[in-house]
Each structure stands twice: as structure tokens, then as C-alpha cells.
PDB file of C-alpha atoms in Angstrom:
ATOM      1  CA  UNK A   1     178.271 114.156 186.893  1.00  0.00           C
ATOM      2  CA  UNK A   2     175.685 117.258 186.647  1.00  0.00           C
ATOM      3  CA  UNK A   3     178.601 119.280 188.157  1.00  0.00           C
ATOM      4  CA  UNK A   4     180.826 118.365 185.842  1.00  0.00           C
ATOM      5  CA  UNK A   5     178.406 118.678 183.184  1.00  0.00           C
ATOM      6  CA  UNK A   6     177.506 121.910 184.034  1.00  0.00           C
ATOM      7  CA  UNK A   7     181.415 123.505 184.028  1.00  0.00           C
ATOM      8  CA  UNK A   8     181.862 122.313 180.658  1.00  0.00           C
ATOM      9  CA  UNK A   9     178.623 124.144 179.576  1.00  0.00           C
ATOM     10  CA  UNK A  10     180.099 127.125 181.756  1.00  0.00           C
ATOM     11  CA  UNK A  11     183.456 126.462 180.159  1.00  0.00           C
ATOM     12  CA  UNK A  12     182.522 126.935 176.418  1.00  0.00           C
ATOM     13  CA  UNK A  13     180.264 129.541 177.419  1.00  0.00           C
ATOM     14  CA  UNK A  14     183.304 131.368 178.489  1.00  0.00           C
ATOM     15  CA  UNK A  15     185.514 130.544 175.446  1.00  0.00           C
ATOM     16  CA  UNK A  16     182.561 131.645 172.957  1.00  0.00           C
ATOM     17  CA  UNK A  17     182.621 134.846 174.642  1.00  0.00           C
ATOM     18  CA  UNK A  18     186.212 135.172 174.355  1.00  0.00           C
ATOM     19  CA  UNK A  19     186.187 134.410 170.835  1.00  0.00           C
ATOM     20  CA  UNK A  20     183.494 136.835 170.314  1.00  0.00           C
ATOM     21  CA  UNK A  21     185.737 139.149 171.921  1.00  0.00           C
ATOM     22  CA  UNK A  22     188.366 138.718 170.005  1.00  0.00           C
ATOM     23  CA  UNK A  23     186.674 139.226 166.415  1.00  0.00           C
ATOM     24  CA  UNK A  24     184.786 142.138 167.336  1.00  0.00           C
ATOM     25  CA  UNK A  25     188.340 143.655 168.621  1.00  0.00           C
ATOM     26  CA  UNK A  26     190.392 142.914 165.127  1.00  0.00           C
ATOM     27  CA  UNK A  27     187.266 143.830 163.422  1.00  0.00           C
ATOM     28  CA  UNK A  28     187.499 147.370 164.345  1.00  0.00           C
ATOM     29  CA  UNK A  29     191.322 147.460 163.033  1.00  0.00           C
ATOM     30  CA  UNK A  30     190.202 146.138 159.640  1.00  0.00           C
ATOM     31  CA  UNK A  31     190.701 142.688 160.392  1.00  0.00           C
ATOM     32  CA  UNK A  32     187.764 140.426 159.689  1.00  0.00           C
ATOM     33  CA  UNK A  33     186.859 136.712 160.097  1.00  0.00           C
ATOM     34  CA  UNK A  34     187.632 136.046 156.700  1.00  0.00           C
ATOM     35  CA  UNK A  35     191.299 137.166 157.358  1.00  0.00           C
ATOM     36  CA  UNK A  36     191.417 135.392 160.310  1.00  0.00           C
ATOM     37  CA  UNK A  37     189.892 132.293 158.659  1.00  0.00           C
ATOM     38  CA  UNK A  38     192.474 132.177 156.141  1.00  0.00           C
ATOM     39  CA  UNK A  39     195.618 132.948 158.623  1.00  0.00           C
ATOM     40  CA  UNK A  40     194.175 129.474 160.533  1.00  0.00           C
ATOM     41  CA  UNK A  41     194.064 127.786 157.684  1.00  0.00           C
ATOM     42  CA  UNK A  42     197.422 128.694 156.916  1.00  0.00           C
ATOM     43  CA  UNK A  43     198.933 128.028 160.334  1.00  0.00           C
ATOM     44  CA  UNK A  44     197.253 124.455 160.271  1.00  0.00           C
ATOM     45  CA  UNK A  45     199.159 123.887 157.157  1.00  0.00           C
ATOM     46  CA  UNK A  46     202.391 124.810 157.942  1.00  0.00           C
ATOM     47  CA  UNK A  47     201.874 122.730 161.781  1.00  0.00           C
ATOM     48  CA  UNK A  48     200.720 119.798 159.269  1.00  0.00           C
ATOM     49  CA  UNK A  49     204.221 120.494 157.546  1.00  0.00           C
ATOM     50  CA  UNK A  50     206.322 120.394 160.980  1.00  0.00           C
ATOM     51  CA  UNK A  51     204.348 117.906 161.724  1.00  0.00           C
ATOM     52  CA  UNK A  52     205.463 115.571 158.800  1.00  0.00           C
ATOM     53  CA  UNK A  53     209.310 116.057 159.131  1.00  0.00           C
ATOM     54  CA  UNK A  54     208.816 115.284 163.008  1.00  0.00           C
ATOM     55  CA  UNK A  55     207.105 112.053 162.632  1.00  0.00           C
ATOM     56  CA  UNK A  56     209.667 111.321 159.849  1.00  0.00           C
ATOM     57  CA  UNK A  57     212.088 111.923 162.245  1.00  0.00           C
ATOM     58  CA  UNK A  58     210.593 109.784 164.794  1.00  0.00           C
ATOM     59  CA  UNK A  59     210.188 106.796 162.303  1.00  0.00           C
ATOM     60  CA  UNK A  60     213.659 107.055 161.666  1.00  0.00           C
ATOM     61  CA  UNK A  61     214.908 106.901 165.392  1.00  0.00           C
ATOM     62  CA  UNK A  62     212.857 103.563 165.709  1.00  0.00           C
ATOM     63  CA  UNK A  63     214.904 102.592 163.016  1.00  0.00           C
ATOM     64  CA  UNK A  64     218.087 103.358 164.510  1.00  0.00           C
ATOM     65  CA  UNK A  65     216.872 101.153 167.763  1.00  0.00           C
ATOM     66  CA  UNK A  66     215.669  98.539 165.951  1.00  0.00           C
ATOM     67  CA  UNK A  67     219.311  98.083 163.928  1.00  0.00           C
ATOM     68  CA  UNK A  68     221.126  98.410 166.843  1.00  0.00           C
ATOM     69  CA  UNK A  69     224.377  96.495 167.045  1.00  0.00           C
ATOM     70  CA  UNK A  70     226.477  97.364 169.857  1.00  0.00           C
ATOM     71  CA  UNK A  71     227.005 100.732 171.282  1.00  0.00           C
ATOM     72  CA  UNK A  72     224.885 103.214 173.710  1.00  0.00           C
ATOM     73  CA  UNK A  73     221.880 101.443 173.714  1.00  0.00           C
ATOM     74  CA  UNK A  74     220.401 104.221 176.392  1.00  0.00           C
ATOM     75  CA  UNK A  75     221.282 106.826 174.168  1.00  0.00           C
ATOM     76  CA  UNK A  76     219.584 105.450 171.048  1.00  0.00           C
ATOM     77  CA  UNK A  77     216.180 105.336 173.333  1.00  0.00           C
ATOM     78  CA  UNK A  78     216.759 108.824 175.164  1.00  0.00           C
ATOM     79  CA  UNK A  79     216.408 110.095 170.901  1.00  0.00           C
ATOM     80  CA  UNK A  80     213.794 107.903 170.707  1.00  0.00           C
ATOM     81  CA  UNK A  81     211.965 108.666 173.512  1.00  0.00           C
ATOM     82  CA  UNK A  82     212.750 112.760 173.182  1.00  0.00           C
ATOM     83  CA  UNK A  83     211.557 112.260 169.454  1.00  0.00           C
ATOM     84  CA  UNK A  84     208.058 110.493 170.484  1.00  0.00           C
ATOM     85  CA  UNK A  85     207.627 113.526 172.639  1.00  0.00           C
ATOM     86  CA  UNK A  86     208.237 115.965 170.097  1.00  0.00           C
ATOM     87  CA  UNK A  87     205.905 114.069 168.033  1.00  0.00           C
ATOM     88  CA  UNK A  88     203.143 114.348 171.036  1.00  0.00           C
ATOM     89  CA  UNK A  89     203.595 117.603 171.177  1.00  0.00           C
ATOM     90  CA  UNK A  90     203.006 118.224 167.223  1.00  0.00           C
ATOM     91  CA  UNK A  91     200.190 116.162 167.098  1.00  0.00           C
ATOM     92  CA  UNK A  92     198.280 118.492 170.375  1.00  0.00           C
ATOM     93  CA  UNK A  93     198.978 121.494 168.319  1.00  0.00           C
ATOM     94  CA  UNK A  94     197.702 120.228 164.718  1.00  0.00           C
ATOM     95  CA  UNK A  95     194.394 119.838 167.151  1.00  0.00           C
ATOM     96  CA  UNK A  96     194.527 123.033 168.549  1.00  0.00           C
ATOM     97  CA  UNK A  97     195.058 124.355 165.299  1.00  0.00           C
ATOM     98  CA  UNK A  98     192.191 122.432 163.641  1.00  0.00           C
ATOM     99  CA  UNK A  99     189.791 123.434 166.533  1.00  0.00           C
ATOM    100  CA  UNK A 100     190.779 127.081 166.093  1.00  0.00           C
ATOM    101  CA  UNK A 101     189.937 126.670 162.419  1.00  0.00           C
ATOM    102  CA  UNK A 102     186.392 125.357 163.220  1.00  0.00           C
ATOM    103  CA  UNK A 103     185.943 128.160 165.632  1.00  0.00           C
ATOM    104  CA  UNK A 104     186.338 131.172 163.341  1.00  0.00           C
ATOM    105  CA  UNK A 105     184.626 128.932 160.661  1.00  0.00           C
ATOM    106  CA  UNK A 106     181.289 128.909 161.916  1.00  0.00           C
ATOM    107  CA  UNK A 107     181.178 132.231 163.754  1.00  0.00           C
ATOM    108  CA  UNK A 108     181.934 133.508 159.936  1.00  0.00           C
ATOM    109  CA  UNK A 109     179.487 131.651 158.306  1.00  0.00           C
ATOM    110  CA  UNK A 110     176.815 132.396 161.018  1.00  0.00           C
ATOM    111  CA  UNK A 111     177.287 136.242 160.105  1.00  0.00           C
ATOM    112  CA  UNK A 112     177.280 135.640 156.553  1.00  0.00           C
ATOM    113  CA  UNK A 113     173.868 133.793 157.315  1.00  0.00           C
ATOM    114  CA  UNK A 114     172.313 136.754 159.121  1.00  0.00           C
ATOM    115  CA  UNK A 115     173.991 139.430 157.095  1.00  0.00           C
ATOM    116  CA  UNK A 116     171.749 138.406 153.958  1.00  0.00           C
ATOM    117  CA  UNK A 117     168.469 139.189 155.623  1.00  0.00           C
ATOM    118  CA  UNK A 118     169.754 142.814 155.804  1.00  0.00           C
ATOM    119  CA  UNK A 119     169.996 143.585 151.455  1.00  0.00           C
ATOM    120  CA  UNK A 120     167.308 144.645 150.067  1.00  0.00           C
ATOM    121  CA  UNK A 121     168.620 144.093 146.385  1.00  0.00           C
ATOM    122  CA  UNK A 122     167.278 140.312 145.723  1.00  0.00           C
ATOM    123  CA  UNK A 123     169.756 139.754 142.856  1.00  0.00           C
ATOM    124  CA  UNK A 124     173.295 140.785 145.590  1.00  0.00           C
ATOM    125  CA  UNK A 125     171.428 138.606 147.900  1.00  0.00           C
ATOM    126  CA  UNK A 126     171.023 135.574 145.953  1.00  0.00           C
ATOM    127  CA  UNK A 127     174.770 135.934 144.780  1.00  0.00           C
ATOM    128  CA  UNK A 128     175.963 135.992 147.992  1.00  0.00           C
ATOM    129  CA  UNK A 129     173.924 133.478 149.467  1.00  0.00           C
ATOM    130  CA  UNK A 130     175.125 131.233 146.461  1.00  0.00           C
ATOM    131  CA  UNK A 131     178.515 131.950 147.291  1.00  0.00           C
ATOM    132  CA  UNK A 132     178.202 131.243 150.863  1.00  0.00           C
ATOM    133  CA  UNK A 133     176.826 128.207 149.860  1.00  0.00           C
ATOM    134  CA  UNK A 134     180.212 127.268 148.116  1.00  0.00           C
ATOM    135  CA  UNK A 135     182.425 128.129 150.515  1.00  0.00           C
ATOM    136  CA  UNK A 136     180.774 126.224 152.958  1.00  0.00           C
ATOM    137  CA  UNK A 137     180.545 123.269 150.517  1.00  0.00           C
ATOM    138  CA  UNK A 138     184.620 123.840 150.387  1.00  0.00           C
ATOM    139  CA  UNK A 139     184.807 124.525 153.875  1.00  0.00           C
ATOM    140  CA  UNK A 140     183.507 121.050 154.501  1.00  0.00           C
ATOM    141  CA  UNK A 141     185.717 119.082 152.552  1.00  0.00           C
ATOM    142  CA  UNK A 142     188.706 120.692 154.643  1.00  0.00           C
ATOM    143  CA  UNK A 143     186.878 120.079 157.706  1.00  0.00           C
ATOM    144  CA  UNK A 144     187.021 116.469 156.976  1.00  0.00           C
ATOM    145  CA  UNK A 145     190.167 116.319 155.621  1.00  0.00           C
ATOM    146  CA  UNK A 146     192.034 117.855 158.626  1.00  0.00           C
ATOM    147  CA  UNK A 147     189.842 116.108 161.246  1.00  0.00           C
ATOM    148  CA  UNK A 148     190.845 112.510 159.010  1.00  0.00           C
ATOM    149  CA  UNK A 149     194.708 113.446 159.263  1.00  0.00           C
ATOM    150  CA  UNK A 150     193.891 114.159 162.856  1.00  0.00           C
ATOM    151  CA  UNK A 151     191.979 110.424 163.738  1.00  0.00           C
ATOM    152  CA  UNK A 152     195.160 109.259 161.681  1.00  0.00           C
ATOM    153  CA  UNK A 153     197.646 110.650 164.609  1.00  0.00           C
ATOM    154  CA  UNK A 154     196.019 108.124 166.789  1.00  0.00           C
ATOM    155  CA  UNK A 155     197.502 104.652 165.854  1.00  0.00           C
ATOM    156  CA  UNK A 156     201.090 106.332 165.220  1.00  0.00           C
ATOM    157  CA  UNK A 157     201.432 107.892 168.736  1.00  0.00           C
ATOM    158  CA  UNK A 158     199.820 104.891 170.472  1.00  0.00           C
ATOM    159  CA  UNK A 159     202.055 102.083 168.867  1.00  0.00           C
ATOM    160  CA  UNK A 160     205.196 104.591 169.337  1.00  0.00           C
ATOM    161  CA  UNK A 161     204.298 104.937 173.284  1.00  0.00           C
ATOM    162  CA  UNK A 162     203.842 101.205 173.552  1.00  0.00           C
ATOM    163  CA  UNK A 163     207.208 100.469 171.899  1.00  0.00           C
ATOM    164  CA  UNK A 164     208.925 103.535 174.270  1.00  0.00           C
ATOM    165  CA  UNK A 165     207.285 101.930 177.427  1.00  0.00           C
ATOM    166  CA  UNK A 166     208.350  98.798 176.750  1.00  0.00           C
ATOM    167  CA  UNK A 167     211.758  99.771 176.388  1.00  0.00           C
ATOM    168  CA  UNK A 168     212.384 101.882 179.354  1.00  0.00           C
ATOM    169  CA  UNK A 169     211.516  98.916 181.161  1.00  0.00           C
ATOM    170  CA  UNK A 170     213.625  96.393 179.076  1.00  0.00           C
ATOM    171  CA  UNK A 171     216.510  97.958 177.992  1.00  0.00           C
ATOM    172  CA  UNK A 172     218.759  95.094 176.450  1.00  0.00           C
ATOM    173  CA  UNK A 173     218.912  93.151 173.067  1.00  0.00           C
ATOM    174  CA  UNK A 174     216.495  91.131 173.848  1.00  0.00           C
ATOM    175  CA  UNK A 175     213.913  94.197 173.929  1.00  0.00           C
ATOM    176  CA  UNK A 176     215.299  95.268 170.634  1.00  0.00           C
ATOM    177  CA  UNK A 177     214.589  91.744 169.444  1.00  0.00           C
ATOM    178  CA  UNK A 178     210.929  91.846 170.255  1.00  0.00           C
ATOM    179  CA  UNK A 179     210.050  94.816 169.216  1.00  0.00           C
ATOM    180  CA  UNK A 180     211.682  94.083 165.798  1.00  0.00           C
ATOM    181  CA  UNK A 181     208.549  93.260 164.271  1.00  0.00           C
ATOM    182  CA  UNK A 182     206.873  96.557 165.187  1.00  0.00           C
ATOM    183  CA  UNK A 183     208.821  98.531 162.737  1.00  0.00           C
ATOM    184  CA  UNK A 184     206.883  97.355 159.661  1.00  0.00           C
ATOM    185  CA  UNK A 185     203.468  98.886 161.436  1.00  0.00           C
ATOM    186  CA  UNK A 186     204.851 101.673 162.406  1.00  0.00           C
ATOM    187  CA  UNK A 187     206.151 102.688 159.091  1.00  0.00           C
ATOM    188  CA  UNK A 188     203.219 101.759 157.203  1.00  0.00           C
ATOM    189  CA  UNK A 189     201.145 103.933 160.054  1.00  0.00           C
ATOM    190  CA  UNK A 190     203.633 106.843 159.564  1.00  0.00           C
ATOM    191  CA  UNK A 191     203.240 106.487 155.616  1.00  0.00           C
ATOM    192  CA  UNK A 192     199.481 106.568 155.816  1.00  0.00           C
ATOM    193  CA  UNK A 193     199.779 109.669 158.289  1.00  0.00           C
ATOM    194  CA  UNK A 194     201.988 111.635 155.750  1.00  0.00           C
ATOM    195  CA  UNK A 195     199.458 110.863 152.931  1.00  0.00           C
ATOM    196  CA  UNK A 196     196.596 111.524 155.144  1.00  0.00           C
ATOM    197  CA  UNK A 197     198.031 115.192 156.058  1.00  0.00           C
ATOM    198  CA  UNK A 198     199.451 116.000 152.222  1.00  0.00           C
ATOM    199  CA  UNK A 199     195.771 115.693 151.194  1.00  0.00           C
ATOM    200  CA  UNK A 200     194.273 117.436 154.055  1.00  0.00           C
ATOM    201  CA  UNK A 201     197.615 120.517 153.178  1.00  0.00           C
ATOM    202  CA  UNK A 202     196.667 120.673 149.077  1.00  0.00           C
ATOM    203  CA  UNK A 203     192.920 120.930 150.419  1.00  0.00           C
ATOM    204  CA  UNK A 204     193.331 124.138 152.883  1.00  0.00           C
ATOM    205  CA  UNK A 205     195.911 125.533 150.006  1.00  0.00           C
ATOM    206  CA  UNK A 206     193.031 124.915 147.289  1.00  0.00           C
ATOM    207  CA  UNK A 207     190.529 126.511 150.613  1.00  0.00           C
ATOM    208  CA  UNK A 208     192.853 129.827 150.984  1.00  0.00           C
ATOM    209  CA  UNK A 209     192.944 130.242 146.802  1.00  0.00           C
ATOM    210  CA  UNK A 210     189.462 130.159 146.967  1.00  0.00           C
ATOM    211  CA  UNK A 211     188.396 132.846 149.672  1.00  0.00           C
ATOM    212  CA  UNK A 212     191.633 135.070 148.364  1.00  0.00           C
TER     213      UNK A 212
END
């Protein structure tokens, strides 16, 4: 346990370096942690967009099994089961791309912290502490907004992987006929999620106007 304690200390030792790194590099082509802020917030939008149609998508190919009536009842699951996957695979990057919002987020505000102790003009100080005091407040509201679309991932993926289990295992009617009842859940789940992650998109577009 202290071993394994210890590498994760070592391991996000490592990635703050990296990170470090990496802003002092673009900062000496002009390209600061503001930019970079806003290009995250931007690619965690449009991966919250993708990441609507796909579980859209995937709603609509439980739909497909659930109505089936005759036909290639392997087929219908091998879309199903390709379009649950594709759905895993969105939901890992909207993560990804939340964490790497977080990242440059408080290395940002951290320098805008210690940068005010360096003016020596009170009245530029006080502005700009007041206005890092409003992006932050902003900042926060996104922070919770993605990370709430992100918990909302959860109960979609889970109930679609049960429902994909259970018919690899029990592929017949009478698998279609228990899993019937599912479809109601998982379409009020995947409603929920699209709300969830339209609020947490107008947020980081309100976010980007703000900083620009």
C-alpha cells in the first residue's frame, strides 16, 4: 500500500513537471495559459458535442434490439455492442478532456495569484486581482458543470454494459423480452445525460466569451 502510494505521488510529480514543461515551451512562442485555457475549453465542448450524437446513437440501437421481430438478431447486437463501445470510448475522452481543463486552470490562476505581488501600482493591482476573482468565480461554475455531466456518464454506460452482457450470453427472444423493460431507464438516463452536457456546453461557451 505505501508502495503504491508512493508511485502515485511519484506519478503526478512527473505529470506536473510535464505540464510545467509544456507551458513554459508555448509560452516562449506567444502562446500563454490563457490561450491554452480557452482551446481546452473548446475541445471539451465539441467532445461533449460528439459525445451527444454517440449516445443518441447508442439509445437508438437499443431500440432497434428491443423491437426486434425476426431477422439477424446477432447483427442487431454486434451494432449494439460496437455502439456501447464507441460510447465508452467518448465518455474516457470527455474525462480526459475535463482533467486537462482543470490542469491548465489552476496552473493559470496560481500565476495570476503570484503575478500581483509584483505591481507596484495599487489601483492595476486591485483591478486585476478583482478580475481574477471573477474568472475564477466563472471558472467554478464550469468546473461543476462539466464534472456533473461527467458523474452523469455513469448510470448510462453501466445499465448499457449490463444490458450488452446479458445479451451476449442470451441471444434469443426471450433475452429481448427481458430486457424490454430496460429501455424506458435507459432513455430517461440518456435524456438526463444530454441535458446535463447542453448546460455544462452553454457554460464553457459563456466561459470562452468571457476570457476572449
Amino acid at each position: 500500500m505505501v508502495a503504491k502510494r508512493l508511485f502515485l505521488v511519484i506519478a503526478a510529480l512527473v505529470l506536473v513537471a510535464c505540464e510545467s514543461t509544456y507551458y513554459n515551451a508555448m509560452e516562449k512562442v506567444g502562446i500563454h495559459k490563457r490561450d491554452i485555457l480557452v482551446d481546452r475549453v473548446e475541445e471539451a465542448t465539441e467532445s461533449q458535442r460528439e459525445a451527444q450524437g454517440q449516445f443518441r446513437d447508442a439509445l437508438g440501437e437499443f431500440r432497434s434490439v428491443v423491437s426486434f421481430d425476426g431477422g439477424d438478431l446477432e447483427k442487431l447486437y454486434d451494432r449494439l455492442n460496437a455502439s456501447f463501445e464507441d460510447s465508452r470510448a467518448a465518455a474516457d475522452d470527455i474525462r480526459d478532456r475535463i482533467d486537462a481543463v482543470e490542469s491548465v486552470a489552476e496552473a493559470l490562476f496560481e500565476e495570476w495569484e503570484d503575478e500581483l505581488s509584483l505591481y507596484s501600482n495599487a489601483r492595476l493591482r486591485d483591478d486585476s486581482a478583482a478580475k481574477l476573482r471573477d474568472t475564477k468565480n466563472r471558472y467554478n461554475r464550469l468546473r461543476k458543470s462539466l464534472r456533473r455531466s461527467e458523474k452523469s456518464l455513469a448510470p448510462v454506460l453501466d445499465n448499457l454494459q449490463d444490458n450488452v452482457l446479458y445479451l451476449k450470453h442470451n441471444l434469443n427472444a426471450s433475452a429481448i423480452s427481458a430486457i424490454k423493460g430496460e429501455l424506458a431507464t435507459i432513455d430517461r438516463d440518456v435524456t438526463a445525460l444530454i441535458a446535463t452536457m447542453e448546460a455544462a456546453i452553454a457554460e464553457s461557451e459563456g466561459f470562452i466569451a468571457q476570457l476572449r
